[in-house]
Amino acid sequence: MQQLKNDFSSVDGWSEKNFRNSLVGYGDAFGNGKNYVLFDDFFGTGKTIERQATKFVEYVRNSRYKDNRVYLLAIAGMAAAKSRLDGLGLDYHSEIWLNRGISDRYGGTDVSSKRKIMKSLEKNLAALYKGQFMPSMGYGSSEALFSVHNYNCPNNVFPIFWWPVYKDYKLRKTVFKRLR
């Protein structure tokens, strides 16, 4: 969100009050005929934004305010998330749509053999760390190949790129970082 604030800093009519990371204490942000943009850096499976958007739409619908529109926005998203997003009935946009890193890039037996290779690499990683299970092939088997420099890596990304420990719990040097 901090990056978005910077991008909008020179746009007339935009200020700090246009950006919220919570509904708590921001009653003044609501009104009639408003446009709301819910931002997520990455649409992986679409479950997170679906949950947040559903709550937000319900909140606005149950408020005294009318004629509002809700939009969803992401830097990037998995093409596989589109069906879940379509089900919300909201307009959405992602600057980049990505296919699964293995299943959508290879055909036939190649898919199976490439997935086996990735799973064999994952066997070198701890299955559990700090109370969280390693999401094999990325959360929801997303097979994502995406990260933004200095952003938290999505858990949809193949864990071989970001999971912090080997199965003996020794720390790994990873390509991407993810704070859980």
mmCIF file of C-alpha atoms in Angstrom:
data_model
loop_
_atom_site.group_PDB
_atom_site.id
_atom_site.type_symbol
_atom_site.label_atom_id
_atom_site.label_comp_id
_atom_site.label_asym_id
_atom_site.label_seq_id
_atom_site.Cartn_x
_atom_site.Cartn_y
_atom_site.Cartn_z
ATOM 1 C CA MET A 1 0.000 0.000 0.000
ATOM 2 C CA GLN A 2 2.915 2.337 0.684
ATOM 3 C CA GLN A 3 3.996 2.039 -2.955
ATOM 4 C CA LEU A 4 0.478 2.864 -4.131
ATOM 5 C CA LYS A 5 0.426 5.989 -1.977
ATOM 6 C CA ASN A 6 3.603 7.146 -3.658
ATOM 7 C CA ASP A 7 2.177 6.468 -7.120
ATOM 8 C CA PHE A 8 -0.903 8.592 -6.365
ATOM 9 C CA SER A 9 0.943 11.413 -4.584
ATOM 10 C CA SER A 10 0.810 13.731 -7.600
ATOM 11 C CA VAL A 11 -2.816 13.008 -8.543
ATOM 12 C CA ASP A 12 -5.185 15.837 -7.675
ATOM 13 C CA GLY A 13 -7.804 14.875 -5.100
ATOM 14 C CA TRP A 14 -5.858 11.936 -3.672
ATOM 15 C CA SER A 15 -4.457 12.009 -0.167
ATOM 16 C CA GLU A 16 -3.491 9.699 2.677
ATOM 17 C CA LYS A 17 -7.154 9.364 3.671
ATOM 18 C CA ASN A 18 -7.932 7.607 0.368
ATOM 19 C CA PHE A 19 -5.920 4.570 1.471
ATOM 20 C CA ARG A 20 -7.076 2.199 4.202
ATOM 21 C CA ASN A 21 -5.756 -1.154 5.287
ATOM 22 C CA SER A 22 -8.666 -1.768 7.652
ATOM 23 C CA LEU A 23 -12.292 -0.750 8.099
ATOM 24 C CA VAL A 24 -11.764 -0.043 11.786
ATOM 25 C CA GLY A 25 -12.025 3.629 12.659
ATOM 26 C CA TYR A 26 -12.572 4.841 9.117
ATOM 27 C CA GLY A 27 -16.286 5.561 9.066
ATOM 28 C CA ASP A 28 -15.578 8.874 7.318
ATOM 29 C CA ALA A 29 -14.357 6.935 4.276
ATOM 30 C CA PHE A 30 -17.878 5.752 3.519
ATOM 31 C CA GLY A 31 -20.662 7.587 1.766
ATOM 32 C CA ASN A 32 -23.149 7.466 -1.081
ATOM 33 C CA GLY A 33 -22.012 6.994 -4.670
ATOM 34 C CA LYS A 34 -18.434 6.062 -3.797
ATOM 35 C CA ASN A 35 -15.992 3.837 -5.629
ATOM 36 C CA TYR A 36 -13.944 1.462 -3.496
ATOM 37 C CA VAL A 37 -10.864 -0.342 -4.777
ATOM 38 C CA LEU A 38 -9.710 -3.365 -2.789
ATOM 39 C CA PHE A 39 -6.050 -4.019 -3.512
ATOM 40 C CA ASP A 40 -4.056 -7.210 -3.106
ATOM 41 C CA ASP A 41 -0.540 -7.513 -4.462
ATOM 42 C CA PHE A 42 -1.288 -10.959 -5.893
ATOM 43 C CA PHE A 43 -4.403 -12.952 -6.785
ATOM 44 C CA GLY A 44 -3.183 -16.515 -6.161
ATOM 45 C CA THR A 45 -6.105 -18.885 -5.773
ATOM 46 C CA GLY A 46 -8.408 -15.888 -5.281
ATOM 47 C CA LYS A 47 -9.538 -17.130 -1.845
ATOM 48 C CA THR A 48 -8.061 -14.237 0.161
ATOM 49 C CA ILE A 49 -9.514 -11.452 -1.969
ATOM 50 C CA GLU A 50 -12.806 -13.373 -2.212
ATOM 51 C CA ARG A 51 -13.061 -13.496 1.587
ATOM 52 C CA GLN A 52 -12.114 -9.827 1.995
ATOM 53 C CA ALA A 53 -14.333 -8.607 -0.837
ATOM 54 C CA THR A 54 -17.321 -10.608 0.404
ATOM 55 C CA LYS A 55 -16.974 -9.065 3.884
ATOM 56 C CA PHE A 56 -16.482 -5.581 2.470
ATOM 57 C CA VAL A 57 -19.438 -5.792 0.067
ATOM 58 C CA GLU A 58 -21.639 -7.100 2.882
ATOM 59 C CA TYR A 59 -20.515 -4.239 5.133
ATOM 60 C CA VAL A 60 -21.291 -1.623 2.471
ATOM 61 C CA ARG A 61 -24.587 -3.295 1.513
ATOM 62 C CA ASN A 62 -25.726 -3.341 5.163
ATOM 63 C CA SER A 63 -24.708 0.264 5.756
ATOM 64 C CA ARG A 64 -26.912 3.267 5.196
ATOM 65 C CA TYR A 65 -24.874 4.178 2.112
ATOM 66 C CA LYS A 66 -26.148 3.465 -1.396
ATOM 67 C CA ASP A 67 -24.982 3.465 -5.020
ATOM 68 C CA ASN A 68 -21.452 2.309 -4.282
ATOM 69 C CA ARG A 69 -19.131 0.279 -6.502
ATOM 70 C CA VAL A 70 -16.398 -2.109 -5.431
ATOM 71 C CA TYR A 71 -13.443 -2.973 -7.652
ATOM 72 C CA LEU A 72 -10.603 -5.453 -7.135
ATOM 73 C CA LEU A 73 -7.038 -4.678 -8.165
ATOM 74 C CA ALA A 74 -3.755 -6.603 -8.094
ATOM 75 C CA ILE A 75 -0.273 -6.210 -9.470
ATOM 76 C CA ALA A 76 -0.395 -9.783 -10.744
ATOM 77 C CA GLY A 77 -2.617 -12.820 -10.541
ATOM 78 C CA MET A 78 -2.911 -16.425 -11.514
ATOM 79 C CA ALA A 79 -5.190 -17.063 -14.483
ATOM 80 C CA ALA A 80 -6.658 -19.954 -12.472
ATOM 81 C CA ALA A 81 -8.055 -17.410 -9.952
ATOM 82 C CA LYS A 82 -10.273 -15.768 -12.577
ATOM 83 C CA SER A 83 -13.159 -18.215 -12.163
ATOM 84 C CA ARG A 84 -13.311 -17.483 -8.419
ATOM 85 C CA LEU A 85 -13.123 -13.737 -9.095
ATOM 86 C CA ASP A 86 -15.819 -13.987 -11.774
ATOM 87 C CA GLY A 87 -18.089 -15.569 -9.177
ATOM 88 C CA LEU A 88 -17.929 -12.412 -7.054
ATOM 89 C CA GLY A 89 -19.695 -10.337 -9.695
ATOM 90 C CA LEU A 90 -17.231 -7.454 -9.224
ATOM 91 C CA ASP A 91 -15.020 -5.754 -11.769
ATOM 92 C CA TYR A 92 -11.386 -6.732 -11.278
ATOM 93 C CA HIS A 93 -8.043 -6.063 -12.886
ATOM 94 C CA SER A 94 -4.558 -7.489 -12.668
ATOM 95 C CA GLU A 95 -1.758 -5.937 -14.667
ATOM 96 C CA ILE A 96 -0.235 -9.373 -15.253
ATOM 97 C CA TRP A 97 -1.998 -12.749 -15.537
ATOM 98 C CA LEU A 98 0.202 -15.788 -15.027
ATOM 99 C CA ASN A 99 -0.246 -19.415 -15.963
ATOM 100 C CA ARG A 100 0.825 -22.226 -13.652
ATOM 101 C CA GLY A 101 4.568 -22.757 -13.845
ATOM 102 C CA ILE A 102 4.394 -26.436 -14.778
ATOM 103 C CA SER A 103 0.858 -27.621 -15.512
ATOM 104 C CA ASP A 104 0.085 -24.845 -18.004
ATOM 105 C CA ARG A 105 3.500 -24.877 -19.686
ATOM 106 C CA TYR A 106 3.972 -28.538 -20.497
ATOM 107 C CA GLY A 107 1.784 -31.210 -22.011
ATOM 108 C CA GLY A 108 1.044 -34.874 -21.442
ATOM 109 C CA THR A 109 3.660 -36.895 -19.601
ATOM 110 C CA ASP A 110 5.961 -33.870 -19.334
ATOM 111 C CA VAL A 111 3.597 -32.321 -16.779
ATOM 112 C CA SER A 112 3.737 -35.410 -14.606
ATOM 113 C CA SER A 113 7.520 -35.751 -14.809
ATOM 114 C CA LYS A 114 8.126 -32.032 -14.129
ATOM 115 C CA ARG A 115 5.771 -32.086 -11.136
ATOM 116 C CA LYS A 116 7.609 -35.161 -9.795
ATOM 117 C CA ILE A 117 10.918 -33.319 -10.105
ATOM 118 C CA MET A 118 9.547 -30.334 -8.194
ATOM 119 C CA LYS A 119 8.086 -32.578 -5.489
ATOM 120 C CA SER A 120 11.441 -34.360 -5.149
ATOM 121 C CA LEU A 121 13.096 -30.963 -4.593
ATOM 122 C CA GLU A 122 10.449 -30.148 -1.982
ATOM 123 C CA LYS A 123 11.333 -33.343 -0.085
ATOM 124 C CA ASN A 124 14.543 -31.572 0.971
ATOM 125 C CA LEU A 125 12.494 -28.930 2.787
ATOM 126 C CA ALA A 126 10.938 -29.130 6.251
ATOM 127 C CA ALA A 127 7.278 -30.082 6.002
ATOM 128 C CA LEU A 128 6.427 -27.872 8.987
ATOM 129 C CA TYR A 129 7.990 -24.618 10.173
ATOM 130 C CA LYS A 130 6.757 -22.278 12.914
ATOM 131 C CA GLY A 131 3.442 -24.106 13.005
ATOM 132 C CA GLN A 132 2.812 -23.818 9.265
ATOM 133 C CA PHE A 133 2.841 -26.575 6.711
ATOM 134 C CA MET A 134 4.879 -26.095 3.577
ATOM 135 C CA PRO A 135 2.398 -25.540 0.737
ATOM 136 C CA SER A 136 3.499 -28.121 -1.800
ATOM 137 C CA MET A 137 3.616 -26.610 -5.297
ATOM 138 C CA GLY A 138 2.593 -23.296 -3.687
ATOM 139 C CA TYR A 139 -0.599 -22.614 -1.745
ATOM 140 C CA GLY A 140 -3.525 -24.342 -3.444
ATOM 141 C CA SER A 141 -1.037 -25.995 -5.832
ATOM 142 C CA SER A 142 -0.875 -22.637 -7.617
ATOM 143 C CA GLU A 143 2.547 -23.304 -9.156
ATOM 144 C CA ALA A 144 3.221 -19.561 -9.176
ATOM 145 C CA LEU A 145 6.447 -18.052 -10.461
ATOM 146 C CA PHE A 146 6.141 -14.473 -9.266
ATOM 147 C CA SER A 147 7.589 -12.041 -6.773
ATOM 148 C CA VAL A 148 8.137 -8.293 -6.560
ATOM 149 C CA HIS A 149 11.471 -6.982 -5.308
ATOM 150 C CA ASN A 150 11.219 -5.932 -1.647
ATOM 151 C CA TYR A 151 7.662 -7.300 -1.336
ATOM 152 C CA ASN A 152 6.657 -10.341 0.683
ATOM 153 C CA CYS A 153 6.722 -13.338 -1.661
ATOM 154 C CA PRO A 154 3.240 -14.860 -2.126
ATOM 155 C CA ASN A 155 2.813 -18.314 -0.583
ATOM 156 C CA ASN A 156 1.432 -19.418 -3.971
ATOM 157 C CA VAL A 157 4.987 -19.466 -5.318
ATOM 158 C CA PHE A 158 6.773 -22.812 -5.477
ATOM 159 C CA PRO A 159 8.210 -23.148 -1.949
ATOM 160 C CA ILE A 160 11.606 -24.204 -3.283
ATOM 161 C CA PHE A 161 12.117 -20.480 -3.955
ATOM 162 C CA TRP A 162 11.195 -19.164 -0.483
ATOM 163 C CA TRP A 163 10.681 -21.866 2.183
ATOM 164 C CA PRO A 164 13.281 -20.915 4.833
ATOM 165 C CA VAL A 165 14.473 -24.282 6.202
ATOM 166 C CA TYR A 166 15.671 -27.671 5.084
ATOM 167 C CA LYS A 167 14.087 -30.799 6.546
ATOM 168 C CA ASP A 168 16.853 -30.814 9.210
ATOM 169 C CA TYR A 169 15.695 -27.255 10.072
ATOM 170 C CA LYS A 170 18.931 -25.637 8.936
ATOM 171 C CA LEU A 171 18.278 -22.236 7.419
ATOM 172 C CA ARG A 172 18.351 -21.943 3.642
ATOM 173 C CA LYS A 173 19.496 -19.116 1.440
ATOM 174 C CA THR A 174 16.446 -18.476 -0.724
ATOM 175 C CA VAL A 175 15.786 -16.574 -3.926
ATOM 176 C CA PHE A 176 12.721 -14.851 -2.402
ATOM 177 C CA LYS A 177 11.771 -13.885 1.143
ATOM 178 C CA ARG A 178 8.459 -14.458 2.850
ATOM 179 C CA LEU A 179 7.449 -13.344 6.324
ATOM 180 C CA ARG A 180 4.776 -15.624 7.727
#
